[in-house]
XYZ file of C-alpha atoms in Angstrom:
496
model
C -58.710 -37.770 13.222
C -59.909 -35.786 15.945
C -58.354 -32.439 17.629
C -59.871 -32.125 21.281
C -59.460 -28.115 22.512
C -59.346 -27.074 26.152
C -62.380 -24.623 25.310
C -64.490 -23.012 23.165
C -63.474 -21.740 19.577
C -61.170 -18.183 20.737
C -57.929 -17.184 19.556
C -56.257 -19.085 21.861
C -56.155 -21.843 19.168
C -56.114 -19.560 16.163
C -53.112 -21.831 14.768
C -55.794 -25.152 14.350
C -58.070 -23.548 12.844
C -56.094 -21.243 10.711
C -54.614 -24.673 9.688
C -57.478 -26.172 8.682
C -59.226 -23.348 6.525
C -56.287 -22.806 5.115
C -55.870 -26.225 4.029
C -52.636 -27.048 6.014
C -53.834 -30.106 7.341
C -55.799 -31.220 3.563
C -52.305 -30.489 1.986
C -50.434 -32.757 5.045
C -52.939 -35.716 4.025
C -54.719 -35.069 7.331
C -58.527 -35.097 7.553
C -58.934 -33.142 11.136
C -61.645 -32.740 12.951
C -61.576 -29.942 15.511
C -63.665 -30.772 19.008
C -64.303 -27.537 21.327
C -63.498 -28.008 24.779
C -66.361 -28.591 27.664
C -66.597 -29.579 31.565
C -67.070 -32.951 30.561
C -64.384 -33.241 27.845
C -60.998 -32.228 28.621
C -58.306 -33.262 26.704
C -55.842 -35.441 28.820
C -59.174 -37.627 29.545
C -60.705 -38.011 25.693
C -57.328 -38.243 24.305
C -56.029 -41.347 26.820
C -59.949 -42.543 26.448
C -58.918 -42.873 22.442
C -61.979 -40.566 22.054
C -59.493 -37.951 20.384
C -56.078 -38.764 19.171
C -54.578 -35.131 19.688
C -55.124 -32.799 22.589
C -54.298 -29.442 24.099
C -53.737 -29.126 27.288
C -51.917 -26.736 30.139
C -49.283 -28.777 32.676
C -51.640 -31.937 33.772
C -49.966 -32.979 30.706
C -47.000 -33.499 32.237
C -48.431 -34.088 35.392
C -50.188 -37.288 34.024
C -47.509 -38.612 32.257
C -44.952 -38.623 35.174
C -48.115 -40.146 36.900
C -47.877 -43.106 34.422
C -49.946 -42.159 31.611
C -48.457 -42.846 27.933
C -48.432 -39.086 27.186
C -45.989 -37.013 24.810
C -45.213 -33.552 24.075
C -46.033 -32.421 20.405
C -44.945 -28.967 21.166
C -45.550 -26.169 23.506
C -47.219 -23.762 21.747
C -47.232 -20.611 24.994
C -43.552 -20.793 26.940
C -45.035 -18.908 29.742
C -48.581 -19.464 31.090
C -51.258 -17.718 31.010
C -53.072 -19.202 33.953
C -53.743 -17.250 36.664
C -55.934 -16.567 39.562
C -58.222 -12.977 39.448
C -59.373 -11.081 42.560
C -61.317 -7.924 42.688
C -59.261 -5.172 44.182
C -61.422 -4.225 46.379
C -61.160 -7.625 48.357
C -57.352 -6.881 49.070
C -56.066 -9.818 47.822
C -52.937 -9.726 46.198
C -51.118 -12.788 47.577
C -51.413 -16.562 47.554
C -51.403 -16.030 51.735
C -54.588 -13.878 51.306
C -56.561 -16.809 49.799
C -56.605 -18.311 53.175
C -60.275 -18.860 54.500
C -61.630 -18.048 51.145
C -63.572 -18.902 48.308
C -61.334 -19.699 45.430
C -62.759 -21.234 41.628
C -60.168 -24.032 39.962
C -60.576 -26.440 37.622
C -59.217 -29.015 39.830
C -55.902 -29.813 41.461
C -54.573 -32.224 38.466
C -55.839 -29.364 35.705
C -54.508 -26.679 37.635
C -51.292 -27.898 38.728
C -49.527 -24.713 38.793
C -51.948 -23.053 41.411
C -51.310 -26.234 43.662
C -47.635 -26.094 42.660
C -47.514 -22.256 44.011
C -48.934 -23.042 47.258
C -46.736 -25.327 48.291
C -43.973 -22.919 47.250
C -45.732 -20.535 49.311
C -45.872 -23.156 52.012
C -49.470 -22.782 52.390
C -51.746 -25.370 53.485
C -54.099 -25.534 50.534
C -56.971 -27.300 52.711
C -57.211 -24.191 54.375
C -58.501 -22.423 51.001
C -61.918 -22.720 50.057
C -61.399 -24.877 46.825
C -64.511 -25.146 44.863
C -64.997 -26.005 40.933
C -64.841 -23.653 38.773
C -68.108 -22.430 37.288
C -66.668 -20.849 34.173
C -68.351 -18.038 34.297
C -66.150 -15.000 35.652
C -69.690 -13.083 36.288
C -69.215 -15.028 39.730
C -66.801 -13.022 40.470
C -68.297 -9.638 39.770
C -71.431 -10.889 41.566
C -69.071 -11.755 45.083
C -70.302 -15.656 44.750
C -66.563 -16.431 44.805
C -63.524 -14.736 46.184
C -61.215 -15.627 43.724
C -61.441 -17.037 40.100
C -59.139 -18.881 38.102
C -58.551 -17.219 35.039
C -56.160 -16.899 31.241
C -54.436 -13.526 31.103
C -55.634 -13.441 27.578
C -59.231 -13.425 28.510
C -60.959 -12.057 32.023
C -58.910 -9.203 32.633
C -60.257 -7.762 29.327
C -63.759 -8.851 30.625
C -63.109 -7.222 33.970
C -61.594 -4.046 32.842
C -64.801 -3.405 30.112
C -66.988 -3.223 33.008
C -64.398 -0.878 35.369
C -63.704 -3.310 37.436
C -60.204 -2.990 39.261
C -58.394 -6.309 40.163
C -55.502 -7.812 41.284
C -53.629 -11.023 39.706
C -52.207 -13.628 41.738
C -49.332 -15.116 39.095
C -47.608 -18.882 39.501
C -44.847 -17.307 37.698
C -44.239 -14.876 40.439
C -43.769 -17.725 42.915
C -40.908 -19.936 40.899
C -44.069 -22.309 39.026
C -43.278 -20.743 35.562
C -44.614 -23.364 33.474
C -45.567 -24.214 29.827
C -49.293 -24.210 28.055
C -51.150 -25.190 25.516
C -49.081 -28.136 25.014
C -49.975 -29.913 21.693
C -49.782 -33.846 22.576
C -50.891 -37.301 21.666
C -49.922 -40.875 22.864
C -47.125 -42.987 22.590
C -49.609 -45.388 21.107
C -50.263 -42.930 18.076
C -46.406 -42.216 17.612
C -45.712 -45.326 17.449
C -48.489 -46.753 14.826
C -48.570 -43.322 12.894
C -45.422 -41.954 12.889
C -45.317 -39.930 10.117
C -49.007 -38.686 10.829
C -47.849 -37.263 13.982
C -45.104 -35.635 12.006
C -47.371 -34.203 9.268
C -49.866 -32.719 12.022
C -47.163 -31.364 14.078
C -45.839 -29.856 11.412
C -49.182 -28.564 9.904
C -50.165 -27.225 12.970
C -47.137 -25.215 13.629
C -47.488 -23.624 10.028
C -51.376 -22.968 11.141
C -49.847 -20.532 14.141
C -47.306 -19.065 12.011
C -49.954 -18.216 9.707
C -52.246 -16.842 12.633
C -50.034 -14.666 14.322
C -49.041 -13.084 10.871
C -52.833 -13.124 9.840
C -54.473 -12.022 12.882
C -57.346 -9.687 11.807
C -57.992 -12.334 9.107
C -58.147 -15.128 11.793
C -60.349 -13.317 14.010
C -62.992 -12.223 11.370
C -62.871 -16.008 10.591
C -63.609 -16.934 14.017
C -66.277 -14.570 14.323
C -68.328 -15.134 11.319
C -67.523 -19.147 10.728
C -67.341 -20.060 14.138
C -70.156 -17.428 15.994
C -66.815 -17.079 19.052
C -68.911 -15.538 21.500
C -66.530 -12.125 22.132
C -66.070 -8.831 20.681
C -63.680 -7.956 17.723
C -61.699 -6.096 20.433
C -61.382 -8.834 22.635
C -60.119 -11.101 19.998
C -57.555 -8.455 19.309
C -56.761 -8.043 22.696
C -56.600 -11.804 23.506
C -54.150 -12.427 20.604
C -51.771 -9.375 21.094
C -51.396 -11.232 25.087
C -50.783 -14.360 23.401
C -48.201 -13.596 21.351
C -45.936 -12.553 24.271
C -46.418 -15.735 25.595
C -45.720 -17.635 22.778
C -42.390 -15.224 21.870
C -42.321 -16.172 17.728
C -39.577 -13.830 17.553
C -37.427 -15.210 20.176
C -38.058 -19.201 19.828
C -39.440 -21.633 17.075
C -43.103 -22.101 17.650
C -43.811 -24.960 19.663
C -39.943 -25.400 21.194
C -39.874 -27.143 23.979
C -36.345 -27.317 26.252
C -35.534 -30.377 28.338
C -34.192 -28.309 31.026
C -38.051 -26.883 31.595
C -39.400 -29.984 31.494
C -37.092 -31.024 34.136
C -37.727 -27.711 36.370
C -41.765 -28.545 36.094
C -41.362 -32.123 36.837
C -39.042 -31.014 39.982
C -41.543 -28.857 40.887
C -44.192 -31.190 41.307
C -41.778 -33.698 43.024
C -41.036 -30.753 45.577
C -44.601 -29.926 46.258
C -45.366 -33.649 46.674
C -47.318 -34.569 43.155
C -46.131 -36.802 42.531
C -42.671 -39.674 44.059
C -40.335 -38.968 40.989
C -39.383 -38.312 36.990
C -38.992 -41.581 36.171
C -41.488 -41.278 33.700
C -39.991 -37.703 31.809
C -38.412 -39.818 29.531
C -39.936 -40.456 26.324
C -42.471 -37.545 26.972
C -40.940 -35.033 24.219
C -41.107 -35.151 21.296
C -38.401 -32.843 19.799
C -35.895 -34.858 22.291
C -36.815 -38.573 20.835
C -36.008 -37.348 17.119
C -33.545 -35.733 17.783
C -32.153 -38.630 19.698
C -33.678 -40.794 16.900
C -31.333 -38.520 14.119
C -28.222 -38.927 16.455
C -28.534 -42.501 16.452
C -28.287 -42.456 12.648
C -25.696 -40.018 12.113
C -23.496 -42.661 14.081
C -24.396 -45.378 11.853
C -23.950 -43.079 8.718
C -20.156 -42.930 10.527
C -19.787 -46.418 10.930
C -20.965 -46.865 7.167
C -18.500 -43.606 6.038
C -15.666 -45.506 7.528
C -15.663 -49.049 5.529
C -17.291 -47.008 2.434
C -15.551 -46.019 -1.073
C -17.060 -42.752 -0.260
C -15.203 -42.068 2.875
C -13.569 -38.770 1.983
C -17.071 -37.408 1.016
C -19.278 -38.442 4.023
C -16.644 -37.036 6.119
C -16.786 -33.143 4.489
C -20.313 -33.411 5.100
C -20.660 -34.891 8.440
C -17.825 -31.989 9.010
C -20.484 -29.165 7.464
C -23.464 -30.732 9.081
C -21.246 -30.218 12.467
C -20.453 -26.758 11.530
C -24.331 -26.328 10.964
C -25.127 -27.771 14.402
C -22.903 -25.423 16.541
C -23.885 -22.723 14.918
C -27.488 -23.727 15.684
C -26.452 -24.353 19.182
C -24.807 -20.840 19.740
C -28.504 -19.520 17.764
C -30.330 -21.765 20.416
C -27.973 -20.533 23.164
C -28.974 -17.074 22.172
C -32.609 -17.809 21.984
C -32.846 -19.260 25.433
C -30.861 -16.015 27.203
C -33.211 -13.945 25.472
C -36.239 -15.813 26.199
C -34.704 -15.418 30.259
C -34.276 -11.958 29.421
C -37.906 -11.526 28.559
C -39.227 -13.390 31.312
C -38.010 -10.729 34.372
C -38.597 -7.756 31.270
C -41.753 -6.121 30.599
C -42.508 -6.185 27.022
C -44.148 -2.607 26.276
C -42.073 -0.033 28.467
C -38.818 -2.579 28.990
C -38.975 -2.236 32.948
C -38.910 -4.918 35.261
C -41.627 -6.902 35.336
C -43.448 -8.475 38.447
C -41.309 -11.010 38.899
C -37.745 -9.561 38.391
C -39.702 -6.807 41.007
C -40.121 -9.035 43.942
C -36.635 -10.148 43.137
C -35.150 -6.466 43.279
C -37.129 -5.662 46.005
C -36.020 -8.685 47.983
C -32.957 -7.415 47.692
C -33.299 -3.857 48.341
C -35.112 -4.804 51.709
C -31.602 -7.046 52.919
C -29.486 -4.089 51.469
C -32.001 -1.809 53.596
C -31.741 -4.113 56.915
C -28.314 -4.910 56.818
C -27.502 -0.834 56.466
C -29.841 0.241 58.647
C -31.078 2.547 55.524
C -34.458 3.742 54.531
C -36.412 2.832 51.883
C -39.367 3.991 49.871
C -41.957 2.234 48.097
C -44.106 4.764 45.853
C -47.182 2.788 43.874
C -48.125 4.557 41.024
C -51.520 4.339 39.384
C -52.835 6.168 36.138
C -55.975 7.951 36.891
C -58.898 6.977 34.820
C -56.669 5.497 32.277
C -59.543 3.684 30.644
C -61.390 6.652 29.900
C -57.575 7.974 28.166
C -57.963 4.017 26.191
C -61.689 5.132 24.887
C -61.011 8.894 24.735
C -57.698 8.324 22.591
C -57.447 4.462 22.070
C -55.207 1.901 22.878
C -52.603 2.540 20.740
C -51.923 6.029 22.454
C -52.412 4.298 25.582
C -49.533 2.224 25.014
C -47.512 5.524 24.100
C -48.263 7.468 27.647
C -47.522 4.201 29.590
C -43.958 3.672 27.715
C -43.879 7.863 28.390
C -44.369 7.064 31.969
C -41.809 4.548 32.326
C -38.776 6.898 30.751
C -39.631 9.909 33.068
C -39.733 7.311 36.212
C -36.134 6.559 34.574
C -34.917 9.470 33.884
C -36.426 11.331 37.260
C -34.900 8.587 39.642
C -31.323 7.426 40.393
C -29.644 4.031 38.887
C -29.635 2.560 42.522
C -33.437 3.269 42.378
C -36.078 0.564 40.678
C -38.537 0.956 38.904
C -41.003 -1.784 37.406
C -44.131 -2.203 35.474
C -46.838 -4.546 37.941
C -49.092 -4.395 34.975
C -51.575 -2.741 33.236
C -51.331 0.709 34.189
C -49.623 0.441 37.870
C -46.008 0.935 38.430
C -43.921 0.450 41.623
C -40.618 2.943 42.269
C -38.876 1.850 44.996
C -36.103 5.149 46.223
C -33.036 3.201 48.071
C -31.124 5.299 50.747
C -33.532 8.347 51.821
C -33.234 10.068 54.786
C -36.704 10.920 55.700
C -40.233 10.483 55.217
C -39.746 14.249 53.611
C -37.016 13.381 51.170
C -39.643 10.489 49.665
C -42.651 12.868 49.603
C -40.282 15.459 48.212
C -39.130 13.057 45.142
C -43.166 11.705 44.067
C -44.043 15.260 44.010
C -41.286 16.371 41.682
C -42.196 12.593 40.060
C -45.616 13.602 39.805
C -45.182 17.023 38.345
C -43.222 15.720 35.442
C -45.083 12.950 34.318
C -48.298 15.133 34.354
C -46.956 17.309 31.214
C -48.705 17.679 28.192
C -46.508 15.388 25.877
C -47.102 15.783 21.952
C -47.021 11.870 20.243
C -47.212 12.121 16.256
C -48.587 15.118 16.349
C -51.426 14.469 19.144
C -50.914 16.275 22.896
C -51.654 13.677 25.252
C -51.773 14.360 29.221
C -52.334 12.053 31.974
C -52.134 11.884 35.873
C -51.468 9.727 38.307
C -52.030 9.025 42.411
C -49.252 8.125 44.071
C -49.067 5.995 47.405
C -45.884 5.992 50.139
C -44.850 2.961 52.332
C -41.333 3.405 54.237
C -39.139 0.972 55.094
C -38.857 -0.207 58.283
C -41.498 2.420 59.241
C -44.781 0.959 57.793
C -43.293 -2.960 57.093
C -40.956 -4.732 57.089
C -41.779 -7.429 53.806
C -42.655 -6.554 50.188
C -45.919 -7.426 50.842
C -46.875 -4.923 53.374
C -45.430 -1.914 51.963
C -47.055 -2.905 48.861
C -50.956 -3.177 50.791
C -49.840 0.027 53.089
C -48.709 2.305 49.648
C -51.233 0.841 47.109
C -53.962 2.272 50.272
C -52.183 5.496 50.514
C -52.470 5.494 46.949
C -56.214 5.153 46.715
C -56.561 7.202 49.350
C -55.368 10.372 47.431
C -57.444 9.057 44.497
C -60.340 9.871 46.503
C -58.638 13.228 47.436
């Protein structure tokens, strides 16, 4: 039986593979046969061609099946994806409105979904982008052929920021299409001849990642010396570190997949016109038909309790089972406000995270406007913070950024907010200033404290940082423009 990837061998499907050489799959009864993704062979298309009888693939699986096609959900191996679109900085786009008139790489409007799903939320004509195939080869990018390149978080930014180049990332998730990947799936045609095969691989698989993510440095020199993966040790370590806090192992079983989000995606392609209605959702997961499947028995085995001589007995273990099941609901329950908790939480310095930002700054800007208040937006960059990486390494890195985030706590006011935009740019926004004076007064004594020497476990570590001022209503009036007007202010005192 045959395995069909999205793309070439990476860690991105460390769990298949670890399955395999670890004899996961042998042990399940399952001869596998794992098929590396091209151009020519994506998944949705080999697996409904019967060319493969499993797939990965990102939301076109969904997509597809609500378009008719006799798809279903295995599991959903990443509950956020990492699909996103790359710009250098230096083109000064940061926006889905900013693709407008140019050149952007996708992989097609059924693949890439999510990108067609954002526009509309953006209510942008997407006939007014330059839409061309992707090329697959982000060195388009750095050579200006294309504006814009779609791209995994796990993978191009570590490319890009090798070779110094600064970029900007244009996230669904930002814009309300927050979506799952690397879906596992097969056919109902499968299911329904091989059952218990589908079982055994799901189930095989799902050990495989488990192993992975435990195993990592293991999995990646077996990728590298068995499978010649065309990156660097430290891109494999980097890819699967990114990974991991999109798959969340510690806050969800691998693969779980929740009805509700199924629901949300197929509403969001509904909205943005993909397709006439979710007719077609049911059936398409998995998890939901056997557990449905189970229910359906447990009401027999109550019919059965009831005219049995065993009565008494069924029922004190239909009543534990029960007691078993709400307490897995209230664990489930749990799970799923944590997993919301992490998505609008960074995970290294515990800030807000792009998307709980343009939330809180939303917010701050109607508070602003409605008080007739000023506001301050203060972009905060690390200077040469990949020379700190090589000089000290990553590790340390990590350590000055989570630094960075407690003095912007500590030195600012609980009205204030403060988030993590990624990588090593921050965004304080001061609520209720009276001047342009107050602000510039605050980032200096800002500045001034996070530029101490700091001893961590034993090493002194010092970094600095440019900071850039937009004020509300002075120098815009929307998120987006004080962002563009103090990211340039910002730059400009790099160059100071």
């Amino acid at each position: 039986m045959e395995l069909q990837l999205r793309w070439h061998a990476q860690f991105q499907f460390a769990g298949y593979y670890a399955a395999l050489e670890k004899g996961f799959y042998k042990d399940a009864g399952l001869d596998v046969i794992i098929t590396e993704g091209q151009p020519d062979k994506k998944p949705v298309a080999q697996v409904l061609g019967r060319v493969a009888h499993y797939g990965v693939g990102n939301s076109e699986v969904l997509l597809t099946r609500l378009q008719g096609a006799p798809l279903v959900a295995l599991a959903a191996v990443l509950q956020h994806s990492p699909s996103v679109l790359i710009a250098k900085k230096s083109s000064k786009i940061a926006t889905p409105h900013d693709l407008i008139g140019k050149k952007v790489m996708i992989m097609g409007e059924q693949v890439d979904a999510d990108f067609v799903a954002m526009f509309h939320n953006e209510n942008i004509d997407y006939t007014q982008i330059d839409l061309t195939p992707s090329s697959y080869q982000i060195q388009d990018l750095v050579d200006d052929k294309v504006d814009v390149f779609n791209s995994y978080l796990s993978n191009e930014p570590f490319y890009l920021h090798e070779r110094g180049i600064e970029h900007t990332v244009i996230n669904p998730s930002l814009y309300s299409v927050d979506f799952y990947s690397d879906i596992l799936f097969t056919t109902e045609q499968e299911l329904k001849g091989n059952p218990e095969r589908v079982k055994a691989f799901r189930q095989a698989s799902m050990k495989g990642w488990r192993y992975a993510l435990k195993h990592q440095d293991e999995i990646i020199e077996l990728l590298m010396s068995k499978y010649h993966v065309d990156k660097s040790r430290a891109h494999l370590k980097y890819e699967a570190t990114i990974l991991q806090q999109l798959i969340l192992p510690n806050v969800v079983d691998l693969g779980h997949m929740n009805p509700w989000r199924w629901q949300h995606m197929a509403n969001t392609f509904i909205d943005a016109g993909m397709v006439d209605n979710a007719k077609k959702l049911a059936g398409f997961d998995y998890l939901a038909l056997q557990q449905n499947h189970q229910e359906k028995w447990t009401q027999v085995g109550k019919l059965t309790a009831l005219i049995s001589v065993i009565a008494v007995v069924m029922l004190i273990i239909l009543s534990g089972a029960y007691q078993r099941t709400k307490k897995e609901i209230r664990l489930r329950k749990r799970a799923e406000e944590e997993l919301k908790q992490l998505a609008y939480t960074d995970a290294l310095t515990g800030l807000a995270n792009r998307h709980q930002f343009y939330t809180l700054a939303s917010q701050a800007l109607k508070n602003a406007a409605r008080n007739k208040s000023l506001i301050a937006f203060c972009y905060i960059d690390v200077n040469d913070f990949k020379v700190f990486n090589d000089n000290y390494g990553h590790y340390f890195g990590d350590q000055a950024l989570k630094l960075l985030a407690n003095t912007l706590v500590e030195q600012t006011r609980n009205s204030d907010i403060v988030a993590r935009l990624g990588g090593d740019e921050f965004v304080l926004i001061l609520q209720d200033i009276s001047s342009r004076n107050e602000a510039e007064a605050w980032v200096a004594k800002i500045k001034q404290k996070i530029e101490q020497p700091v001893a961590v476990e034993a090493e002194m570590i010092q970094i600095s940082v440019s900071i850039g001022l937009g004020l509300y209503p002075e120098d815009g009036q929307s998120i987006d423009k004080l962002l563009r007007v103090s990211d340039n202010e910002m730059y400009a005192e790099k160059k100071r």
